């Protein structure tokens, strides 16, 4: 099970109707390359810089008035809060991701788990992990 204290519940996220420009600004301001897209505790997808560039700007779409829902990647990889740390780290490594959305047993969005948090957890003294 992923320890609740390393799930980042305050990670920036956007709604599907957020303007792409605002999503890009949030990514820039937080040094991120992607954001979870959440509506009413449900993960709709992830919007990444690549989505904006390849699905929007490169296609000549007027991205100034475009909404995140038009460019997001639906059904992104996600971890469940009940997943083991080993499974979660393996998924992050295999997909070459810095973070994953975390869902509860009802598939509600909980937050994100960062690879850095799992790596730090792995280097903690055994008494802390027990």
Tab-separated table of N, CA, C and O in Angstrom:
chain	number	residue	atom	x	y	z
A	1	UNK	N	0.842	-1.178	0.000
A	1	UNK	CA	0.000	0.000	0.000
A	1	UNK	C	0.892	1.248	0.000
A	1	UNK	O	1.890	1.296	0.692
A	2	UNK	N	0.514	2.231	-0.791
A	2	UNK	CA	1.280	3.478	-0.834
A	2	UNK	C	1.016	4.241	0.462
A	2	UNK	O	-0.143	4.504	0.793
A	3	UNK	N	2.066	4.596	1.200
A	3	UNK	CA	1.856	5.357	2.431
A	3	UNK	C	1.149	6.688	2.144
A	3	UNK	O	1.551	7.442	1.262
A	4	UNK	N	0.073	6.950	2.872
A	4	UNK	CA	-0.734	8.153	2.640
A	4	UNK	C	0.071	9.435	2.773
A	4	UNK	O	-0.204	10.419	2.079
A	5	UNK	N	1.091	9.421	3.637
A	5	UNK	CA	1.843	10.656	3.862
A	5	UNK	C	2.762	11.037	2.704
A	5	UNK	O	3.304	12.137	2.692
A	6	UNK	N	2.932	10.153	1.720
A	6	UNK	CA	3.752	10.542	0.566
A	6	UNK	C	2.910	10.788	-0.687
A	6	UNK	O	3.438	11.100	-1.739
A	7	UNK	N	1.587	10.670	-0.566
A	7	UNK	CA	0.693	11.051	-1.666
A	7	UNK	C	0.491	12.554	-1.567
A	7	UNK	O	0.036	13.055	-0.537
A	8	UNK	N	0.858	13.254	-2.605
A	8	UNK	CA	0.774	14.709	-2.604
A	8	UNK	C	-0.638	15.134	-3.014
A	8	UNK	O	-1.012	15.059	-4.181
A	9	UNK	N	-1.418	15.566	-2.026
A	9	UNK	CA	-2.809	15.936	-2.287
A	9	UNK	C	-2.963	17.375	-2.780
A	9	UNK	O	-4.010	17.725	-3.307
A	10	UNK	N	-1.918	18.175	-2.625
A	10	UNK	CA	-1.987	19.576	-3.062
A	10	UNK	C	-1.278	19.806	-4.401
A	10	UNK	O	-0.983	20.936	-4.770
A	11	UNK	N	-1.020	18.740	-5.138
A	11	UNK	CA	-0.371	18.846	-6.453
A	11	UNK	C	-1.287	19.646	-7.375
A	11	UNK	O	-2.505	19.437	-7.377
A	12	UNK	N	-0.742	20.564	-8.171
A	12	UNK	CA	-1.598	21.356	-9.067
A	12	UNK	C	-2.383	20.466	-10.032
A	12	UNK	O	-1.875	19.458	-10.522
A	13	UNK	N	-3.617	20.837	-10.267
A	13	UNK	CA	-4.467	20.112	-11.213
A	13	UNK	C	-5.361	21.136	-11.908
A	13	UNK	O	-5.469	22.274	-11.473
A	14	UNK	N	-5.980	20.717	-13.003
A	14	UNK	CA	-6.881	21.592	-13.743
A	14	UNK	C	-8.169	20.843	-14.048
A	14	UNK	O	-8.207	19.618	-14.012
A	15	UNK	N	-9.197	21.611	-14.364
A	15	UNK	CA	-10.470	21.005	-14.772
A	15	UNK	C	-10.479	20.871	-16.290
A	15	UNK	O	-9.704	21.541	-16.979
A	16	UNK	N	-11.349	20.043	-16.822
A	16	UNK	CA	-11.412	19.869	-18.276
A	16	UNK	C	-11.748	21.162	-19.022
A	16	UNK	O	-11.344	21.332	-20.169
A	17	UNK	N	-12.470	22.076	-18.380
A	17	UNK	CA	-12.868	23.311	-19.066
A	17	UNK	C	-11.875	24.454	-18.859
A	17	UNK	O	-12.086	25.554	-19.354
A	18	UNK	N	-10.789	24.171	-18.174
A	18	UNK	CA	-9.723	25.169	-18.012
A	18	UNK	C	-9.154	25.504	-19.390
A	18	UNK	O	-9.026	24.642	-20.255
A	19	UNK	N	-8.825	26.774	-19.592
A	19	UNK	CA	-8.188	27.165	-20.844
A	19	UNK	C	-6.772	26.587	-20.906
A	19	UNK	O	-6.071	26.527	-19.896
A	20	UNK	N	-6.364	26.181	-22.087
A	20	UNK	CA	-5.028	25.624	-22.293
A	20	UNK	C	-3.965	26.626	-21.854
A	20	UNK	O	-2.963	26.252	-21.244
A	21	UNK	N	-4.193	27.887	-22.130
A	21	UNK	CA	-3.238	28.922	-21.733
A	21	UNK	C	-3.015	28.906	-20.220
A	21	UNK	O	-1.888	29.009	-19.742
A	22	UNK	N	-4.078	28.766	-19.452
A	22	UNK	CA	-3.966	28.722	-17.994
A	22	UNK	C	-3.229	27.464	-17.548
A	22	UNK	O	-2.391	27.502	-16.649
A	23	UNK	N	-3.515	26.333	-18.167
A	23	UNK	CA	-2.812	25.085	-17.835
A	23	UNK	C	-1.320	25.235	-18.100
A	23	UNK	O	-0.485	24.825	-17.290
A	24	UNK	N	-0.973	25.841	-19.225
A	24	UNK	CA	0.440	26.054	-19.563
A	24	UNK	C	1.097	26.972	-18.537
A	24	UNK	O	2.241	26.744	-18.130
A	25	UNK	N	0.385	27.980	-18.096
A	25	UNK	CA	0.926	28.906	-17.094
A	25	UNK	C	1.161	28.181	-15.767
A	25	UNK	O	2.198	28.375	-15.117
A	26	UNK	N	0.226	27.326	-15.371
A	26	UNK	CA	0.390	26.565	-14.127
A	26	UNK	C	1.597	25.637	-14.231
A	26	UNK	O	2.401	25.546	-13.299
A	27	UNK	N	1.748	24.964	-15.375
A	27	UNK	CA	2.913	24.091	-15.570
A	27	UNK	C	4.198	24.893	-15.451
A	27	UNK	O	5.143	24.477	-14.772
A	28	UNK	N	4.239	26.038	-16.122
A	28	UNK	CA	5.440	26.873	-16.071
A	28	UNK	C	5.736	27.325	-14.647
A	28	UNK	O	6.866	27.204	-14.166
A	29	UNK	N	4.733	27.823	-13.957
A	29	UNK	CA	4.932	28.370	-12.614
A	29	UNK	C	5.360	27.318	-11.597
A	29	UNK	O	6.010	27.634	-10.608
A	30	UNK	N	5.000	26.060	-11.837
A	30	UNK	CA	5.339	24.982	-10.902
A	30	UNK	C	6.459	24.085	-11.416
A	30	UNK	O	6.780	23.080	-10.771
A	31	UNK	N	7.025	24.417	-12.578
A	31	UNK	CA	8.124	23.616	-13.122
A	31	UNK	C	7.700	22.205	-13.495
A	31	UNK	O	8.453	21.256	-13.313
A	32	UNK	N	6.489	22.063	-14.024
A	32	UNK	CA	5.948	20.752	-14.385
A	32	UNK	C	5.804	20.644	-15.898
A	32	UNK	O	5.701	21.647	-16.592
A	33	UNK	N	5.742	19.415	-16.381
A	33	UNK	CA	5.537	19.176	-17.811
A	33	UNK	C	4.152	18.608	-18.089
A	33	UNK	O	3.790	18.398	-19.241
A	34	UNK	N	3.393	18.338	-17.024
A	34	UNK	CA	2.057	17.785	-17.182
A	34	UNK	C	1.250	18.040	-15.911
A	34	UNK	O	1.820	18.270	-14.843
A	35	UNK	N	-0.076	17.994	-16.065
A	35	UNK	CA	-0.989	18.189	-14.941
A	35	UNK	C	-2.124	17.165	-15.011
A	35	UNK	O	-2.600	16.848	-16.105
A	36	UNK	N	-2.592	16.706	-13.861
A	36	UNK	CA	-3.788	15.879	-13.865
A	36	UNK	C	-5.006	16.742	-14.216
A	36	UNK	O	-5.071	17.914	-13.839
A	37	UNK	N	-5.940	16.163	-14.934
A	37	UNK	CA	-7.188	16.846	-15.280
A	37	UNK	C	-8.286	16.159	-14.474
A	37	UNK	O	-8.566	14.972	-14.679
A	38	UNK	N	-8.870	16.902	-13.548
A	38	UNK	CA	-9.793	16.322	-12.578
A	38	UNK	C	-11.116	17.078	-12.599
A	38	UNK	O	-11.132	18.310	-12.621
A	39	UNK	N	-12.199	16.313	-12.576
A	39	UNK	CA	-13.539	16.891	-12.499
A	39	UNK	C	-14.344	16.106	-11.474
A	39	UNK	O	-14.518	14.882	-11.619
A	40	UNK	N	-14.793	16.795	-10.422
A	40	UNK	CA	-15.576	16.159	-9.354
A	40	UNK	C	-14.913	14.886	-8.819
A	40	UNK	O	-15.532	13.821	-8.794
A	41	UNK	N	-13.685	14.978	-8.442
A	41	UNK	CA	-12.925	13.849	-7.883
A	41	UNK	C	-12.662	12.712	-8.859
A	41	UNK	O	-12.239	11.626	-8.457
A	42	UNK	N	-12.885	12.926	-10.132
A	42	UNK	CA	-12.615	11.905	-11.146
A	42	UNK	C	-11.468	12.356	-12.035
A	42	UNK	O	-11.440	13.498	-12.500
A	43	UNK	N	-10.546	11.454	-12.292
A	43	UNK	CA	-9.425	11.740	-13.178
A	43	UNK	C	-9.901	11.580	-14.622
A	43	UNK	O	-10.223	10.478	-15.050
A	44	UNK	N	-9.970	12.698	-15.349
A	44	UNK	CA	-10.378	12.662	-16.757
A	44	UNK	C	-9.204	12.367	-17.680
A	44	UNK	O	-9.398	11.908	-18.796
A	45	UNK	N	-7.999	12.703	-17.229
A	45	UNK	CA	-6.821	12.507	-18.053
A	45	UNK	C	-5.670	13.328	-17.520
A	45	UNK	O	-5.673	13.768	-16.374
A	46	UNK	N	-4.704	13.529	-18.386
A	46	UNK	CA	-3.519	14.336	-18.075
A	46	UNK	C	-3.281	15.242	-19.275
A	46	UNK	O	-3.424	14.816	-20.422
A	47	UNK	N	-2.941	16.488	-19.001
A	47	UNK	CA	-2.555	17.418	-20.072
A	47	UNK	C	-1.056	17.665	-19.925
A	47	UNK	O	-0.580	17.973	-18.839
A	48	UNK	N	-0.326	17.453	-21.007
A	48	UNK	CA	1.131	17.622	-20.996
A	48	UNK	C	1.538	18.676	-22.015
A	48	UNK	O	0.783	18.973	-22.946
A	49	UNK	N	2.725	19.196	-21.846
A	49	UNK	CA	3.262	20.163	-22.810
A	49	UNK	C	3.185	19.598	-24.221
A	49	UNK	O	2.828	20.299	-25.168
A	50	UNK	N	3.507	18.315	-24.359
A	50	UNK	CA	3.487	17.674	-25.673
A	50	UNK	C	2.084	17.664	-26.281
A	50	UNK	O	1.914	17.808	-27.483
A	51	UNK	N	1.068	17.488	-25.436
A	51	UNK	CA	-0.312	17.518	-25.929
A	51	UNK	C	-0.632	18.884	-26.529
A	51	UNK	O	-1.245	18.980	-27.595
A	52	UNK	N	-0.220	19.920	-25.831
A	52	UNK	CA	-0.491	21.292	-26.290
A	52	UNK	C	0.232	21.568	-27.607
A	52	UNK	O	-0.345	22.097	-28.546
A	53	UNK	N	1.487	21.161	-27.680
A	53	UNK	CA	2.281	21.430	-28.882
A	53	UNK	C	1.830	20.565	-30.056
A	53	UNK	O	1.527	21.070	-31.133
A	54	UNK	N	1.776	19.238	-29.861
A	54	UNK	CA	1.507	18.330	-30.977
A	54	UNK	C	0.045	18.266	-31.389
A	54	UNK	O	-0.265	18.096	-32.557
A	55	UNK	N	-0.875	18.372	-30.422
A	55	UNK	CA	-2.300	18.281	-30.756
A	55	UNK	C	-2.935	19.648	-30.965
A	55	UNK	O	-4.072	19.734	-31.402
A	56	UNK	N	-2.235	20.684	-30.606
A	56	UNK	CA	-2.812	22.012	-30.710
A	56	UNK	C	-2.058	22.927	-31.637
A	56	UNK	O	-2.449	23.144	-32.783
A	57	UNK	N	-0.958	23.439	-31.165
A	57	UNK	CA	-0.206	24.447	-31.913
A	57	UNK	C	0.238	23.919	-33.270
A	57	UNK	O	0.063	24.584	-34.287
A	58	UNK	N	0.794	22.712	-33.317
A	58	UNK	CA	1.289	22.164	-34.584
A	58	UNK	C	0.173	21.941	-35.598
A	58	UNK	O	0.411	21.976	-36.800
A	59	UNK	N	-1.054	21.727	-35.106
A	59	UNK	CA	-2.188	21.539	-36.003
A	59	UNK	C	-2.853	22.861	-36.382
A	59	UNK	O	-3.850	22.870	-37.093
A	60	UNK	N	-2.306	23.964	-35.868
A	60	UNK	CA	-2.838	25.273	-36.220
A	60	UNK	C	-4.113	25.656	-35.495
A	60	UNK	O	-4.810	26.585	-35.889
A	61	UNK	N	-4.429	24.967	-34.420
A	61	UNK	CA	-5.648	25.264	-33.664
A	61	UNK	C	-5.439	26.542	-32.848
A	61	UNK	O	-4.361	26.802	-32.320
A	62	UNK	N	-6.476	27.342	-32.750
A	62	UNK	CA	-6.424	28.580	-31.972
A	62	UNK	C	-6.419	28.217	-30.492
A	62	UNK	O	-7.454	28.141	-29.842
A	63	UNK	N	-5.262	27.925	-29.961
A	63	UNK	CA	-5.131	27.435	-28.604
A	63	UNK	C	-5.459	28.487	-27.555
A	63	UNK	O	-5.711	28.163	-26.408
A	64	UNK	N	-5.519	29.736	-27.933
A	64	UNK	CA	-5.793	30.799	-26.954
A	64	UNK	C	-7.163	30.608	-26.304
A	64	UNK	O	-7.359	30.926	-25.145
A	65	UNK	N	-8.127	30.086	-27.060
A	65	UNK	CA	-9.475	29.865	-26.530
A	65	UNK	C	-9.798	28.381	-26.349
A	65	UNK	O	-10.934	28.019	-26.069
A	66	UNK	N	-8.812	27.532	-26.501
A	66	UNK	CA	-9.024	26.086	-26.408
A	66	UNK	C	-9.090	25.636	-24.952
A	66	UNK	O	-8.445	26.218	-24.077
A	67	UNK	N	-9.855	24.594	-24.722
A	67	UNK	CA	-9.976	24.021	-23.385
A	67	UNK	C	-9.102	22.770	-23.259
A	67	UNK	O	-8.845	22.070	-24.236
A	68	UNK	N	-8.707	22.496	-22.043
A	68	UNK	CA	-7.860	21.346	-21.739
A	68	UNK	C	-8.493	20.050	-22.259
A	68	UNK	O	-7.795	19.189	-22.794
A	69	UNK	N	-9.813	19.917	-22.137
A	69	UNK	CA	-10.482	18.680	-22.549
A	69	UNK	C	-10.277	18.361	-24.031
A	69	UNK	O	-10.397	17.208	-24.430
A	70	UNK	N	-9.925	19.369	-24.824
A	70	UNK	CA	-9.701	19.154	-26.252
A	70	UNK	C	-8.327	18.562	-26.560
A	70	UNK	O	-8.098	18.107	-27.681
A	71	UNK	N	-7.422	18.579	-25.580
A	71	UNK	CA	-6.040	18.168	-25.836
A	71	UNK	C	-5.506	17.124	-24.858
A	71	UNK	O	-4.410	16.623	-25.053
A	72	UNK	N	-6.260	16.794	-23.838
A	72	UNK	CA	-5.737	15.904	-22.803
A	72	UNK	C	-5.521	14.486	-23.328
A	72	UNK	O	-6.087	14.093	-24.340
A	73	UNK	N	-4.705	13.759	-22.621
A	73	UNK	CA	-4.519	12.339	-22.868
A	73	UNK	C	-5.471	11.615	-21.925
A	73	UNK	O	-5.325	11.707	-20.698
A	74	UNK	N	-6.463	10.952	-22.491
A	74	UNK	CA	-7.449	10.242	-21.683
A	74	UNK	C	-6.876	8.916	-21.197
A	74	UNK	O	-5.964	8.357	-21.806
A	75	UNK	N	-7.411	8.426	-20.105
A	75	UNK	CA	-7.017	7.149	-19.519
A	75	UNK	C	-5.504	7.038	-19.308
A	75	UNK	O	-4.860	6.103	-19.795
A	76	UNK	N	-4.943	7.993	-18.572
A	76	UNK	CA	-3.496	7.919	-18.321
A	76	UNK	C	-3.161	6.803	-17.340
A	76	UNK	O	-4.043	6.273	-16.652
A	77	UNK	N	-1.906	6.444	-17.298
A	77	UNK	CA	-1.440	5.482	-16.294
A	77	UNK	C	-1.701	6.097	-14.929
A	77	UNK	O	-1.546	7.298	-14.730
A	78	UNK	N	-2.106	5.276	-13.980
A	78	UNK	CA	-2.374	5.744	-12.621
A	78	UNK	C	-2.066	4.618	-11.650
A	78	UNK	O	-2.078	3.441	-12.012
A	79	UNK	N	-1.814	5.004	-10.418
A	79	UNK	CA	-1.596	4.040	-9.347
A	79	UNK	C	-2.830	4.055	-8.451
A	79	UNK	O	-3.550	5.050	-8.388
A	80	UNK	N	-3.068	2.965	-7.790
A	80	UNK	CA	-4.126	2.915	-6.791
A	80	UNK	C	-3.489	3.060	-5.421
A	80	UNK	O	-2.367	2.593	-5.204
A	81	UNK	N	-4.206	3.687	-4.510
A	81	UNK	CA	-3.678	3.872	-3.161
A	81	UNK	C	-3.337	2.527	-2.532
A	81	UNK	O	-2.450	2.431	-1.690
A	82	UNK	N	-4.011	1.474	-2.972
A	82	UNK	CA	-3.760	0.132	-2.447
A	82	UNK	C	-2.574	-0.575	-3.119
A	82	UNK	O	-2.188	-1.664	-2.709
A	83	UNK	N	-1.997	0.067	-4.160
A	83	UNK	CA	-0.846	-0.531	-4.852
A	83	UNK	C	0.359	-0.577	-3.926
A	83	UNK	O	0.521	0.268	-3.051
A	84	UNK	N	1.214	-1.535	-4.162
A	84	UNK	CA	2.438	-1.596	-3.370
A	84	UNK	C	3.418	-0.536	-3.856
A	84	UNK	O	3.339	-0.081	-5.003
A	85	UNK	N	4.325	-0.173	-2.999
A	85	UNK	CA	5.368	0.777	-3.362
A	85	UNK	C	6.194	0.214	-4.517
A	85	UNK	O	6.534	0.927	-5.463
A	86	UNK	N	6.483	-1.083	-4.473
A	86	UNK	CA	7.273	-1.728	-5.523
A	86	UNK	C	6.565	-1.652	-6.874
A	86	UNK	O	7.182	-1.308	-7.885
A	87	UNK	N	5.266	-1.963	-6.902
A	87	UNK	CA	4.492	-1.890	-8.147
A	87	UNK	C	4.463	-0.463	-8.698
A	87	UNK	O	4.610	-0.247	-9.893
A	88	UNK	N	4.254	0.476	-7.805
A	88	UNK	CA	4.155	1.878	-8.221
A	88	UNK	C	5.476	2.378	-8.781
A	88	UNK	O	5.509	3.027	-9.828
A	89	UNK	N	6.568	2.053	-8.109
A	89	UNK	CA	7.880	2.477	-8.592
A	89	UNK	C	8.193	1.819	-9.931
A	89	UNK	O	8.724	2.463	-10.837
A	90	UNK	N	7.828	0.560	-10.086
A	90	UNK	CA	8.070	-0.141	-11.347
A	90	UNK	C	7.300	0.521	-12.492
A	90	UNK	O	7.827	0.678	-13.597
A	91	UNK	N	6.054	0.934	-12.237
A	91	UNK	CA	5.260	1.606	-13.260
A	91	UNK	C	5.860	2.962	-13.619
A	91	UNK	O	5.982	3.300	-14.803
A	92	UNK	N	6.271	3.717	-12.624
A	92	UNK	CA	6.930	5.002	-12.878
A	92	UNK	C	8.190	4.816	-13.710
A	92	UNK	O	8.423	5.555	-14.670
A	93	UNK	N	8.992	3.826	-13.345
A	93	UNK	CA	10.235	3.558	-14.081
A	93	UNK	C	9.952	3.099	-15.513
A	93	UNK	O	10.569	3.582	-16.460
A	94	UNK	N	9.003	2.184	-15.664
A	94	UNK	CA	8.700	1.637	-16.992
A	94	UNK	C	8.166	2.704	-17.937
A	94	UNK	O	8.492	2.721	-19.122
A	95	UNK	N	7.365	3.605	-17.414
A	95	UNK	CA	6.763	4.661	-18.238
A	95	UNK	C	7.634	5.918	-18.301
A	95	UNK	O	7.281	6.877	-18.984
A	96	UNK	N	8.732	5.901	-17.552
A	96	UNK	CA	9.657	7.038	-17.504
A	96	UNK	C	8.948	8.322	-17.085
A	96	UNK	O	9.055	9.365	-17.713
A	97	UNK	N	8.194	8.217	-15.972
A	97	UNK	CA	7.410	9.330	-15.459
A	97	UNK	C	7.992	9.839	-14.152
A	97	UNK	O	8.610	9.079	-13.398
A	98	UNK	N	7.751	11.115	-13.876
A	98	UNK	CA	8.169	11.709	-12.608
A	98	UNK	C	7.095	11.554	-11.537
A	98	UNK	O	7.380	11.623	-10.349
A	99	UNK	N	5.846	11.393	-11.972
A	99	UNK	CA	4.737	11.247	-11.034
A	99	UNK	C	3.583	10.495	-11.691
A	99	UNK	O	3.527	10.381	-12.902
A	100	UNK	N	2.716	9.981	-10.834
A	100	UNK	CA	1.507	9.283	-11.294
A	100	UNK	C	0.313	9.783	-10.493
A	100	UNK	O	0.433	10.011	-9.285
A	101	UNK	N	-0.843	9.899	-11.134
A	101	UNK	CA	-2.052	10.158	-10.362
A	101	UNK	C	-2.340	8.947	-9.476
A	101	UNK	O	-2.051	7.808	-9.865
A	102	UNK	N	-2.917	9.194	-8.321
A	102	UNK	CA	-3.293	8.113	-7.408
A	102	UNK	C	-4.815	8.133	-7.259
A	102	UNK	O	-5.412	9.183	-7.029
A	103	UNK	N	-5.415	6.948	-7.395
A	103	UNK	CA	-6.864	6.787	-7.270
A	103	UNK	C	-7.175	5.884	-6.086
A	103	UNK	O	-6.382	5.003	-5.754
A	104	UNK	N	-8.331	6.110	-5.465
A	104	UNK	CA	-8.731	5.215	-4.386
A	104	UNK	C	-9.472	4.009	-4.971
A	104	UNK	O	-9.577	3.868	-6.199
A	105	UNK	N	-9.987	3.147	-4.110
A	105	UNK	CA	-10.641	1.918	-4.588
A	105	UNK	C	-11.905	2.192	-5.403
A	105	UNK	O	-12.356	1.336	-6.161
A	106	UNK	N	-12.459	3.408	-5.281
A	106	UNK	CA	-13.632	3.795	-6.073
A	106	UNK	C	-13.251	4.602	-7.307
A	106	UNK	O	-14.114	5.223	-7.921
A	107	UNK	N	-11.977	4.605	-7.620
A	107	UNK	CA	-11.416	5.322	-8.772
A	107	UNK	C	-11.533	6.844	-8.642
A	107	UNK	O	-11.521	7.558	-9.630
A	108	UNK	N	-11.639	7.329	-7.414
A	108	UNK	CA	-11.652	8.770	-7.177
A	108	UNK	C	-10.212	9.260	-7.068
A	108	UNK	O	-9.349	8.592	-6.492
A	109	UNK	N	-9.979	10.446	-7.604
A	109	UNK	CA	-8.648	11.050	-7.578
A	109	UNK	C	-8.288	11.413	-6.143
A	109	UNK	O	-9.060	12.065	-5.440
A	110	UNK	N	-7.084	11.000	-5.725
A	110	UNK	CA	-6.597	11.269	-4.375
A	110	UNK	C	-5.490	12.316	-4.392
A	110	UNK	O	-5.423	13.189	-3.541
A	111	UNK	N	-4.606	12.235	-5.378
A	111	UNK	CA	-3.447	13.117	-5.476
A	111	UNK	C	-2.445	12.486	-6.424
A	111	UNK	O	-2.830	11.734	-7.323
A	112	UNK	N	-1.173	12.777	-6.205
A	112	UNK	CA	-0.139	12.153	-7.029
A	112	UNK	C	0.952	11.581	-6.150
A	112	UNK	O	1.145	12.000	-5.009
A	113	UNK	N	1.650	10.620	-6.710
A	113	UNK	CA	2.838	10.067	-6.066
A	113	UNK	C	4.017	10.396	-6.956
A	113	UNK	O	3.974	10.177	-8.163
A	114	UNK	N	5.033	10.978	-6.366
A	114	UNK	CA	6.228	11.367	-7.116
A	114	UNK	C	7.291	10.286	-6.995
A	114	UNK	O	7.476	9.699	-5.928
A	115	UNK	N	7.999	10.061	-8.083
A	115	UNK	CA	9.101	9.108	-8.075
A	115	UNK	C	10.102	9.480	-6.987
A	115	UNK	O	10.579	8.624	-6.248
A	116	UNK	N	10.385	10.749	-6.856
A	116	UNK	CA	11.335	11.228	-5.849
A	116	UNK	C	10.902	10.805	-4.438
A	116	UNK	O	11.732	10.413	-3.632
A	117	UNK	N	9.608	10.850	-4.149
A	117	UNK	CA	9.109	10.440	-2.828
A	117	UNK	C	9.340	8.953	-2.595
A	117	UNK	O	9.705	8.538	-1.495
A	118	UNK	N	9.125	8.147	-3.636
A	118	UNK	CA	9.349	6.710	-3.499
A	118	UNK	C	10.824	6.395	-3.339
A	118	UNK	O	11.193	5.505	-2.582
A	119	UNK	N	11.666	7.120	-4.065
A	119	UNK	CA	13.110	6.900	-3.942
A	119	UNK	C	13.596	7.306	-2.558
A	119	UNK	O	14.428	6.626	-1.967
A	120	UNK	N	13.066	8.394	-2.029
A	120	UNK	CA	13.425	8.839	-0.679
A	120	UNK	C	12.958	7.814	0.344
A	120	UNK	O	13.668	7.493	1.279
A	121	UNK	N	11.761	7.272	0.135
A	121	UNK	CA	11.221	6.251	1.020
A	121	UNK	C	12.129	5.025	1.041
A	121	UNK	O	12.393	4.461	2.085
A	122	UNK	N	12.656	4.670	-0.131
A	122	UNK	CA	13.529	3.508	-0.240
A	122	UNK	C	14.867	3.680	0.443
A	122	UNK	O	15.521	2.707	0.779
A	123	UNK	N	15.277	4.931	0.684
A	123	UNK	CA	16.562	5.170	1.336
A	123	UNK	C	16.405	5.508	2.806
A	123	UNK	O	17.370	5.757	3.492
A	124	UNK	N	15.152	5.516	3.287
A	124	UNK	CA	14.906	5.828	4.706
A	124	UNK	C	15.383	4.665	5.575
A	124	UNK	O	15.399	3.511	5.139
A	125	UNK	N	15.772	4.949	6.822
A	125	UNK	CA	16.169	3.863	7.719
A	125	UNK	C	15.022	2.878	7.891
A	125	UNK	O	13.852	3.238	7.853
A	126	UNK	N	15.336	1.607	8.112
A	126	UNK	CA	14.319	0.564	8.237
A	126	UNK	C	13.298	0.873	9.335
A	126	UNK	O	12.141	0.556	9.200
A	127	UNK	N	13.723	1.499	10.428
A	127	UNK	CA	12.786	1.789	11.520
A	127	UNK	C	11.688	2.739	11.054
A	127	UNK	O	10.571	2.671	11.545
A	128	UNK	N	11.987	3.599	10.107
A	128	UNK	CA	10.982	4.521	9.589
A	128	UNK	C	10.014	3.775	8.681
A	128	UNK	O	8.830	4.066	8.631
A	129	UNK	N	10.507	2.774	7.965
A	129	UNK	CA	9.674	2.034	7.018
A	129	UNK	C	8.791	1.009	7.724
A	129	UNK	O	7.783	0.588	7.182
A	130	UNK	N	9.159	0.606	8.888
A	130	UNK	CA	8.419	-0.456	9.585
A	130	UNK	C	7.091	0.023	10.121
A	130	UNK	O	6.802	1.132	10.280
